[in-house]
XYZ file of C-alpha atoms in Angstrom:
674
model
C 0.036 0.210 0.135
C 1.034 3.393 -1.031
C 2.389 5.592 1.991
C 0.617 8.806 2.227
C 3.525 10.727 4.228
C 2.064 10.568 7.805
C -0.245 13.167 9.468
C 0.848 15.746 7.335
C -0.468 13.880 4.237
C -3.320 13.042 6.133
C -4.699 16.467 6.924
C -4.960 16.914 3.078
C -6.253 13.555 2.288
C -8.942 13.845 4.750
C -10.232 16.589 3.220
C -10.405 14.786 0.105
C -12.305 12.250 1.511
C -15.835 14.358 1.453
C -15.791 13.062 -2.404
C -16.135 9.557 -1.149
C -19.641 9.110 -1.626
C -21.986 6.138 -0.469
C -24.509 4.772 -3.158
C -27.167 3.780 -0.973
C -28.874 0.587 -1.749
C -26.276 -0.640 -4.353
C -26.575 -4.658 -4.596
C -25.569 -7.078 -3.395
C -23.471 -4.894 -0.587
C -25.335 -1.465 0.787
C -22.149 0.170 0.816
C -20.379 1.249 -2.390
C -18.209 4.115 -3.419
C -19.979 5.904 -6.391
C -16.312 6.328 -7.929
C -13.321 5.479 -6.334
C -11.367 7.986 -8.585
C -13.083 11.082 -6.735
C -10.951 10.306 -4.109
C -8.055 12.496 -4.289
C -4.867 11.136 -3.259
C -2.991 13.082 -0.837
C 0.498 14.131 -2.245
C 3.740 12.665 -0.434
C 5.064 14.616 2.372
C 8.186 15.044 4.463
C 7.852 12.410 7.448
C 7.271 14.215 10.715
C 11.004 13.845 11.506
C 11.772 16.616 8.959
C 10.207 19.271 11.256
C 13.326 18.942 13.103
C 15.336 20.189 10.515
C 13.256 23.557 9.970
C 13.601 26.755 11.594
C 10.677 25.925 13.669
C 13.104 23.399 15.532
C 14.258 25.747 18.076
C 11.094 27.553 18.567
C 9.152 24.276 19.044
C 11.023 23.997 22.482
C 9.250 26.958 23.494
C 5.996 25.804 22.200
C 6.606 22.701 25.265
C 4.075 20.728 27.212
C 3.708 23.896 29.880
C 2.519 21.322 32.597
C 5.597 19.163 32.191
C 7.677 22.554 31.872
C 6.122 23.369 35.631
C 6.699 19.825 36.939
C 10.859 19.974 35.953
C 11.060 23.228 37.518
C 9.039 22.260 40.814
C 11.206 19.014 40.887
C 14.258 21.341 40.563
C 12.895 23.473 43.590
C 12.253 20.666 45.729
C 15.690 18.873 44.890
C 17.371 22.461 45.550
C 15.831 23.037 48.720
C 15.202 19.727 50.399
C 18.106 17.374 49.037
C 18.733 14.971 46.121
C 16.784 12.001 48.490
C 13.637 13.957 47.714
C 13.997 13.672 43.581
C 11.461 11.220 43.442
C 8.686 13.418 44.804
C 6.058 13.835 42.352
C 5.275 17.488 42.154
C 1.642 17.117 41.733
C 1.000 19.760 39.030
C -2.339 19.590 37.804
C -4.563 22.104 35.935
C -6.606 24.354 37.897
C -9.850 23.429 38.943
C -11.220 26.955 39.067
C -9.961 30.109 37.309
C -9.862 31.592 40.430
C -6.716 29.320 41.234
C -5.151 30.179 38.224
C -4.098 28.091 35.295
C -2.310 25.394 37.437
C -1.840 24.114 40.991
C 1.357 22.289 42.461
C 0.056 20.341 45.606
C 3.699 18.844 46.441
C 3.811 20.828 49.908
C 1.225 18.606 51.363
C 3.095 15.470 50.693
C 6.423 16.665 51.117
C 5.742 18.648 54.457
C 5.242 14.931 56.129
C 8.226 13.684 54.628
C 10.462 16.445 56.031
C 8.686 17.008 59.177
C 7.674 20.465 58.327
C 4.290 22.521 58.114
C 3.042 22.240 54.715
C 2.752 26.143 54.227
C 6.282 26.470 55.396
C 7.227 23.856 52.598
C 5.262 25.889 50.195
C 7.247 29.209 50.989
C 10.534 27.784 50.621
C 9.716 25.705 47.387
C 8.018 29.503 46.130
C 11.497 30.702 47.077
C 13.656 28.358 44.904
C 11.517 28.009 41.989
C 12.358 29.644 38.932
C 9.330 30.131 37.164
C 9.177 33.780 35.918
C 9.894 32.771 32.289
C 6.370 31.346 32.525
C 4.546 32.259 35.381
C 3.538 35.057 37.196
C 4.534 34.838 41.393
C 3.045 31.894 42.567
C 0.666 32.553 45.413
C 0.070 30.292 48.274
C -3.324 29.212 49.171
C -4.698 27.588 52.155
C -2.523 25.219 53.921
C 0.136 25.310 51.189
C -1.199 25.042 47.833
C 0.362 26.950 45.169
C -1.610 28.713 42.525
C 0.260 29.320 38.973
C -1.002 31.731 36.674
C 0.877 31.617 32.988
C 2.016 34.970 31.794
C 0.107 36.535 28.990
C 3.401 37.280 27.145
C 4.303 33.129 27.396
C 1.025 31.996 26.014
C 1.420 34.817 23.148
C 4.747 33.723 22.375
C 3.749 29.955 22.119
C 0.791 30.681 20.079
C 3.052 32.872 17.453
C 5.020 29.655 17.363
C 2.204 27.489 16.705
C 0.531 30.154 14.268
C 3.809 29.678 11.947
C 3.613 25.938 11.677
C -0.112 25.480 10.477
C 0.308 21.689 10.165
C 2.086 20.503 13.230
C 1.689 23.761 15.519
C 4.875 23.263 16.782
C 3.986 20.481 18.891
C 7.873 18.928 19.986
C 8.644 15.611 18.705
C 9.525 12.872 20.934
C 12.333 10.539 20.771
C 11.270 8.057 18.342
C 9.812 4.489 18.849
C 9.390 1.981 16.834
C 5.833 0.891 17.446
C 3.420 -1.478 15.973
C -0.260 -1.019 16.341
C -2.581 -4.402 15.840
C -5.790 -3.144 14.867
C -9.316 -4.055 12.722
C -8.215 -7.909 12.040
C -11.329 -9.051 10.469
C -11.762 -12.614 9.591
C -11.420 -13.619 5.663
C -14.766 -14.885 4.063
C -16.375 -13.024 6.731
C -17.878 -9.625 6.590
C -17.053 -6.842 8.635
C -19.582 -6.074 11.318
C -20.106 -3.454 14.082
C -17.564 -5.291 16.341
C -14.933 -4.569 13.831
C -15.714 -0.685 14.100
C -14.032 0.235 17.492
C -10.896 -1.661 16.694
C -10.568 0.348 13.296
C -11.207 3.489 14.145
C -9.318 3.639 17.721
C -6.235 1.858 16.035
C -6.061 4.379 13.378
C -6.255 7.161 15.534
C -3.998 6.036 17.925
C -1.125 5.216 15.089
C -1.982 8.808 13.656
C -1.493 10.403 17.178
C 1.848 8.519 17.998
C 3.371 9.181 14.173
C 2.225 13.062 14.833
C 4.418 12.618 18.163
C 7.468 11.361 16.024
C 7.262 7.975 16.125
C 7.953 5.304 13.962
C 4.396 3.204 13.307
C 3.694 0.214 11.835
C 0.116 -0.557 11.100
C -0.663 -4.099 11.047
C -3.989 -5.902 10.279
C -3.750 -9.399 11.869
C -6.595 -10.640 9.906
C -8.033 -14.312 10.400
C -7.065 -16.224 7.373
C -6.125 -19.579 8.703
C -7.568 -22.720 10.173
C -10.137 -25.289 10.084
C -13.025 -22.954 8.545
C -11.242 -23.050 5.179
C -10.954 -26.881 4.770
C -15.115 -26.656 5.503
C -15.319 -23.848 3.062
C -13.001 -25.213 0.264
C -15.003 -28.448 0.448
C -18.379 -27.026 0.316
C -17.665 -24.752 -2.662
C -16.152 -27.967 -4.247
C -19.915 -29.501 -3.888
C -21.547 -26.599 -4.867
C -19.983 -24.050 -6.776
C -17.017 -26.011 -8.253
C -16.938 -23.517 -11.304
C -15.865 -20.836 -8.845
C -12.807 -22.483 -7.975
C -11.356 -22.196 -11.631
C -7.736 -20.481 -11.081
C -6.196 -17.367 -12.649
C -2.833 -16.705 -11.633
C -2.756 -19.297 -8.964
C -6.155 -18.010 -7.102
C -9.540 -19.213 -7.438
C -11.513 -16.261 -9.368
C -14.716 -17.141 -7.312
C -16.980 -15.546 -10.189
C -20.371 -14.333 -9.521
C -19.590 -14.804 -5.817
C -19.711 -11.638 -3.225
C -18.649 -11.893 0.442
C -22.358 -12.136 1.643
C -22.339 -15.477 -0.485
C -19.480 -16.640 1.244
C -20.834 -15.909 4.708
C -23.819 -18.080 3.789
C -21.627 -20.756 2.393
C -19.535 -21.063 5.846
C -22.606 -21.026 7.932
C -24.050 -24.037 5.440
C -20.565 -25.671 5.640
C -20.320 -25.224 9.216
C -23.880 -26.992 9.483
C -22.684 -29.899 7.192
C -19.666 -30.199 9.568
C -21.569 -30.738 12.688
C -24.025 -33.147 11.123
C -22.122 -35.060 8.384
C -18.926 -37.432 9.375
C -18.410 -37.804 5.473
C -18.109 -33.822 5.014
C -16.329 -33.452 8.304
C -13.587 -35.955 7.147
C -13.443 -34.247 3.779
C -13.024 -30.985 5.463
C -10.282 -31.829 7.722
C -8.456 -33.496 4.615
C -8.642 -30.106 3.135
C -7.196 -28.363 5.820
C -4.255 -31.115 5.745
C -3.805 -30.335 2.146
C -3.825 -26.754 2.289
C -0.938 -26.992 5.300
C 0.904 -29.086 3.341
C 0.984 -26.744 0.228
C -1.777 -28.359 -2.135
C -2.022 -26.113 -4.972
C -5.542 -26.322 -5.645
C -6.398 -25.859 -1.937
C -3.939 -22.602 -2.067
C -5.425 -21.417 -4.974
C -8.849 -21.590 -3.358
C -7.756 -20.129 -0.305
C -5.901 -17.275 -2.088
C -9.139 -16.163 -3.928
C -10.948 -16.555 -0.527
C -8.248 -13.900 0.969
C -8.703 -11.536 -2.634
C -12.165 -11.355 -2.446
C -12.444 -10.711 1.269
C -9.602 -8.280 0.950
C -11.311 -6.379 -1.756
C -14.393 -5.734 0.478
C -12.664 -5.088 3.663
C -10.902 -2.034 0.983
C -14.242 -0.686 0.429
C -14.832 -0.219 4.049
C -11.500 1.040 4.783
C -11.346 3.389 2.199
C -14.985 4.806 3.296
C -13.451 4.975 6.947
C -10.599 6.933 5.591
C -8.451 4.307 7.226
C -4.533 5.012 6.530
C -3.415 3.107 3.388
C -0.543 2.045 4.922
C -2.528 -0.419 7.249
C -0.580 -3.856 6.057
C -2.593 -6.977 6.089
C -0.297 -9.528 8.020
C -2.500 -12.561 8.605
C -2.154 -15.495 10.994
C -0.804 -17.697 8.136
C 2.042 -15.245 7.926
C 3.501 -16.603 10.996
C 2.936 -20.313 10.191
C 7.011 -20.565 10.102
C 7.279 -19.783 13.519
C 5.048 -21.719 15.080
C 7.340 -24.952 16.113
C 10.112 -22.318 17.155
C 7.725 -20.916 19.587
C 6.882 -24.275 20.804
C 10.338 -25.326 21.364
C 11.290 -22.264 23.406
C 8.676 -22.241 25.544
C 9.557 -26.039 26.358
C 13.011 -25.106 26.573
C 12.335 -22.148 29.003
C 10.165 -24.878 31.326
C 7.019 -23.215 30.984
C 5.530 -25.550 28.901
C 3.558 -28.867 30.365
C 1.200 -31.445 29.073
C -2.284 -31.364 30.671
C -4.827 -33.823 29.526
C -2.887 -34.489 26.353
C -2.669 -30.569 25.470
C 0.529 -28.701 25.811
C -0.352 -25.531 28.129
C 1.256 -22.826 30.023
C -0.142 -22.660 33.519
C -0.420 -19.050 35.433
C 3.137 -18.651 37.324
C 3.167 -20.613 40.258
C 0.475 -23.173 39.612
C 0.450 -26.327 38.329
C -2.096 -29.338 37.086
C -4.155 -30.395 40.144
C -7.009 -29.453 42.163
C -5.931 -26.092 42.872
C -5.485 -24.867 39.442
C -8.915 -25.625 38.918
C -10.101 -22.531 41.111
C -7.802 -19.947 39.097
C -7.608 -18.986 35.517
C -7.433 -21.651 32.901
C -3.867 -22.393 31.518
C -3.147 -21.140 28.003
C -3.407 -23.679 25.685
C -0.617 -23.707 23.061
C -0.732 -27.189 21.294
C -4.092 -29.267 21.334
C -4.570 -32.697 22.102
C -4.731 -33.218 18.328
C -1.368 -31.702 17.850
C -3.326 -28.387 16.256
C -1.715 -24.809 17.101
C -4.430 -22.563 18.749
C -4.552 -18.694 18.447
C -2.083 -18.261 21.402
C 0.463 -20.016 19.488
C 0.019 -17.554 16.421
C -0.142 -14.419 18.806
C 3.466 -15.719 20.518
C 5.095 -16.499 17.257
C 3.885 -12.617 16.306
C 5.419 -11.248 19.285
C 8.573 -12.883 18.363
C 8.261 -11.404 14.979
C 7.436 -7.792 16.092
C 10.070 -7.964 18.445
C 13.029 -9.304 16.169
C 12.071 -8.335 13.001
C 10.156 -5.206 13.178
C 12.536 -4.256 16.052
C 9.346 -2.773 17.814
C 10.022 -1.178 20.959
C 5.933 -1.072 21.783
C 3.523 -3.092 20.431
C -0.235 -2.467 21.150
C -3.278 -4.867 20.299
C -6.365 -3.056 19.889
C -9.192 -5.850 20.748
C -12.338 -5.947 22.732
C -12.318 -6.318 26.646
C -12.959 -9.854 26.308
C -9.510 -10.756 25.361
C -8.022 -9.491 28.120
C -7.197 -12.798 29.806
C -5.968 -14.017 26.611
C -3.603 -11.345 26.160
C -2.157 -11.250 29.549
C -1.883 -15.019 29.609
C 0.075 -14.573 26.061
C 2.195 -11.655 27.478
C 3.176 -13.393 30.621
C 4.252 -16.680 28.586
C 6.330 -14.682 26.331
C 8.022 -12.952 29.131
C 8.421 -16.111 31.149
C 10.008 -17.877 28.112
C 12.341 -14.663 27.226
C 10.536 -14.522 23.609
C 10.923 -10.921 23.853
C 13.441 -8.459 25.258
C 12.801 -6.942 28.578
C 12.598 -3.094 27.115
C 9.801 -4.282 24.586
C 6.307 -2.977 25.735
C 3.292 -5.341 25.003
C -0.061 -3.319 25.687
C -3.523 -4.493 25.118
C -5.672 -1.872 24.337
C -9.274 -2.875 25.101
C -12.641 -1.326 24.327
C -16.205 -2.146 25.191
C -19.066 -3.526 23.285
C -21.394 -1.734 21.015
C -24.950 -1.738 22.343
C -28.232 -1.175 20.943
C -30.486 1.378 22.223
C -31.983 -1.076 24.357
C -29.036 -1.560 26.199
C -28.297 -5.195 24.435
C -25.817 -6.130 22.212
C -26.112 -4.606 18.949
C -28.378 -6.809 16.563
C -30.560 -6.522 13.526
C -34.197 -7.280 14.080
C -33.562 -10.817 12.923
C -30.863 -11.348 15.569
C -27.896 -11.102 13.046
C -24.918 -9.394 13.782
C -25.171 -5.596 12.313
C -23.010 -5.570 9.186
C -20.728 -2.740 9.170
C -21.441 -1.789 5.603
C -25.084 -1.587 6.293
C -24.709 0.761 9.714
C -22.205 2.996 7.581
C -24.733 3.273 4.712
C -27.433 3.843 7.213
C -25.943 6.706 8.483
C -25.083 8.689 5.395
C -28.726 8.064 4.114
C -30.212 9.827 7.633
C -27.480 12.558 7.068
C -28.447 12.901 3.188
C -31.929 13.172 4.259
C -31.531 15.842 6.829
C -29.649 17.684 4.600
C -32.176 17.607 1.856
C -35.167 18.721 4.304
C -32.878 21.760 5.356
C -32.071 22.770 1.835
C -35.489 22.519 1.280
C -36.741 24.811 4.249
C -33.915 27.308 3.507
C -35.271 27.591 -0.079
C -39.211 27.543 0.985
C -38.314 30.531 3.295
C -36.221 32.338 0.440
C -38.889 32.143 -2.132
C -38.826 30.764 -5.579
C -37.037 33.586 -7.019
C -33.822 32.416 -4.553
C -33.125 29.344 -6.795
C -32.882 31.153 -10.076
C -30.210 33.803 -8.650
C -28.351 31.113 -6.772
C -24.569 31.353 -7.395
C -23.377 27.869 -8.832
C -20.104 28.178 -6.704
C -22.266 28.014 -3.308
C -24.129 24.833 -4.666
C -22.990 21.922 -2.650
C -22.657 18.330 -3.066
C -25.448 17.205 -0.945
C -23.962 13.323 -1.746
C -20.348 14.115 -0.946
C -21.256 16.456 2.367
C -23.985 13.498 3.347
C -20.985 10.858 3.101
C -18.551 13.109 5.251
C -21.019 13.889 7.835
C -22.646 10.374 8.083
C -19.062 8.687 8.248
C -17.430 10.930 10.311
C -20.430 10.708 12.760
C -20.173 7.247 13.246
C -16.553 7.518 13.895
C -16.272 10.434 16.397
C -19.484 8.933 18.368
C -17.282 5.804 18.899
C -13.857 7.651 19.560
C -15.661 10.660 21.754
C -16.643 7.925 24.841
C -14.042 6.158 26.891
C -12.915 3.293 25.012
C -13.067 1.096 27.999
C -17.000 1.465 28.237
C -19.788 -0.250 26.619
C -22.159 2.373 24.611
C -25.446 2.586 23.005
C -25.326 3.233 19.274
C -28.003 5.630 18.031
C -28.100 7.613 14.669
C -30.021 10.494 16.233
C -27.197 11.221 18.628
C -24.358 10.652 16.805
C -25.743 12.989 14.196
C -27.251 15.879 16.352
C -26.038 19.129 15.561
C -25.611 20.114 19.362
C -23.212 18.568 21.931
C -20.132 16.607 21.699
C -20.920 15.463 18.029
C -18.863 15.244 14.629
C -21.774 17.487 12.807
C -21.127 19.987 15.547
C -17.271 19.861 15.013
C -17.476 20.079 11.400
C -19.842 22.931 11.942
C -17.777 24.546 14.487
C -14.854 24.482 11.986
C -16.706 25.629 9.176
C -17.843 28.520 11.357
C -14.058 29.674 12.557
C -13.154 29.271 8.510
C -15.929 31.686 7.373
C -14.995 33.994 10.024
C -11.352 34.222 8.972
C -12.623 34.288 5.536
C -14.893 37.579 6.581
C -11.941 39.300 8.535
C -9.396 38.564 5.920
C -11.798 40.218 3.050
C -11.276 43.482 4.877
C -7.525 43.339 4.621
C -4.758 43.033 1.959
C -3.913 39.913 3.408
C -5.260 36.490 2.529
C -2.956 35.003 5.452
C -1.811 35.725 8.841
C 1.686 37.380 8.781
C 4.863 35.509 9.673
C 5.630 34.899 13.312
C 6.659 38.173 15.025
C 4.910 40.302 12.763
C 1.467 39.864 14.566
C 1.690 40.679 17.918
C -0.944 38.424 20.030
C -2.887 40.544 22.605
C -4.572 38.854 25.614
C -6.233 41.432 27.395
C -9.524 40.220 28.052
C -10.231 36.800 30.338
C -12.065 35.326 26.885
C -8.812 35.724 24.890
C -6.343 34.109 27.788
C -8.917 31.471 28.516
C -9.016 30.549 24.690
C -5.095 30.912 24.507
C -4.466 28.828 27.667
C -6.952 26.026 25.989
C -4.720 26.126 22.635
C -1.306 25.672 24.346
C -2.756 22.646 26.150
C -3.112 21.036 23.182
C 0.426 19.617 23.859
C -0.528 18.310 27.023
C -3.649 16.363 25.953
C -1.426 14.634 23.143
C 1.082 13.638 25.546
C -1.338 12.137 28.040
C -3.297 10.174 24.861
C 0.177 8.670 23.900
C 0.441 7.659 27.470
C -2.835 6.384 28.129
C -4.109 5.493 24.506
C -7.404 7.092 25.325
C -8.871 9.281 22.392
C -11.624 10.455 23.921
C -9.452 13.017 25.633
C -8.967 14.581 22.022
C -12.796 14.861 21.319
C -13.231 16.619 25.124
C -10.480 18.820 24.001
C -11.967 19.838 20.721
C -15.465 20.234 22.290
C -14.389 22.484 24.875
C -11.977 24.515 22.338
C -15.124 25.312 20.266
C -16.657 26.296 23.494
C -14.265 28.475 24.582
C -14.069 29.719 20.618
C -17.711 30.737 20.928
C -17.049 32.599 24.088
C -14.209 34.445 22.936
C -15.887 35.623 19.661
C -19.369 36.679 21.501
C -17.225 39.038 23.683
C -14.401 39.992 21.695
C -15.368 41.888 18.163
C -12.914 40.811 15.177
C -13.468 43.054 12.503
C -15.209 45.477 14.734
C -11.699 45.699 17.026
C -11.038 49.104 18.217
C -7.723 49.048 16.578
C -5.680 47.286 13.727
C -3.304 45.609 15.959
C -6.215 44.038 18.056
C -7.795 43.301 15.153
C -4.910 41.434 13.574
C -4.447 39.745 17.113
C -8.034 38.463 16.956
C -7.472 37.019 13.596
C -4.503 35.493 14.710
C -6.639 33.697 17.527
C -9.169 32.414 15.338
C -6.382 30.971 12.524
C -4.633 28.973 15.513
C -7.883 27.717 16.788
C -8.943 26.915 13.150
C -5.694 25.098 12.740
C -5.961 23.168 15.911
C -9.425 22.289 15.430
C -8.605 20.757 12.092
C -5.163 18.989 13.652
C -7.233 17.167 16.349
C -9.665 16.167 14.232
C -7.199 14.590 11.409
C -5.868 12.659 14.180
C -9.168 11.170 14.805
C -9.472 10.559 11.137
C -12.374 13.108 10.751
C -12.093 15.296 7.442
C -12.848 19.158 7.600
C -14.616 21.355 5.246
C -14.427 24.928 5.126
C -17.984 25.362 4.181
C -21.251 23.345 4.903
């Protein structure tokens, strides 16, 4: 898959996704792109690391995470005043809970007072004397028993905003020491349709990969598809019986002419029923699996055909969702060559034991017997019939990712129901030294998608909801709403308005509905804590109020419109270069907006650590609120001076760029006009 060039290319390419139109009701799949050629390919861009070689590199240090800067400064003050033995004391710097308490609070004096045997307020006095905060903060205030209230200086905020203004793509966010990070996400099964359960893994994993890349890390996106196992023996055997012509080959793969992914799903269900009821069919299916594993050309051709058919269907979903094109398919079959080696190394490490004919890894300290029955089940590595398990494949994947991919951090974005599985797999890998100690293995769990009745999201017939149908329905509802509001406006304007309408102002309803509908589904998922289940509601996710994608899209378009209107009264079409615009923060609303803009680095750092993308949605929603308060209280075009007008235009510009960047990380396109 052709790289897009990182998050820099992503910002451009996401805007072009508005041209991906869902063709409602096109058989056999409800989801189809009207014209794939309408999706503009983003130009190749320099990798994020190139930012370190630009003139902004030095300035980026000034736009660092303010909270981290304060933590470092307070930790130095603690050591300077009380000695090296207190270097481990947490400075406890947090955003202030109320504006009256400043911008940040430092609560270290409370815990430090107990350790040094001094009253917390006395400790706070000494910390204020030792802390060197003048470059960023006004003089600290001591409140109550020893809390420090910290207010960021207006000139410190202004300088950081000036740097961000000069870097509209990255906003001068500092780059981290690059790690090589594997993000394993989406993971549908071959010969099966993607369903609502794949939505969360796909959009969460894609957003996290974008954020990590923005931070300067080298991200490897992997799609661990289910492309191996007994089910393929069943399906190949059934196809030989009911559709032998479909197995005719071209280029070493079965063509499967006339069959769609829904046909394969139906065939699999029928094959599974036959497998459970017919011993002859069962034997033939197992023989087909053995032949496939042995490299039989006919079986391999059938398997390749199934994979290619599924891959094409997955590609349509990924294209519609705007998933990064660098997501690389690396299914279970890829790791087949490493399974025996994994078993050997587990055996040599002494962690593999035989239990009821199977080779298993018991939790550390547990052994087969009565006591083991009360604890978690063992991790089965080799079945009693000699077959390998998902766990075996996952262990082989860990080895490959650590040794071949040279990963320093590996993220597995799957549902919470797999938490025990991954805990056992990670523990087995550690005990057998399959992975170096410095490699971080992290399960990124997420909850279920529920129906509005609070039960697992199903169709009326009780089937799992197809992801294609879910996305198509969101676009249909968005389109109907757009047409209804368009009709209302035309009725209010009168019959002559349509004749006098400017063609340039006409909107592509289908393209806009696609952008709004798909964005609404993605944003609704990402805006909630991934650890929680959530109720799927088209009405809520497509609402124009609240923390929704439509609201955020309209918020961005409104800010873009304000910029255009403001610029229309000047000779300039864009903000002047860094240093040419003096950013003034004379009102509480201006400073509150500036403070929130500067806190972007804190939020991005926090999400890199805890992998909770809903924090970005919360940040964006709060940003739109603070901008509204600023705009209502601080006239832009009507500012009392040209200098203040330029400053407020600059605030509008940084706000627009910030909102665009946050939405780009989430995989949400922005439009200048709606």
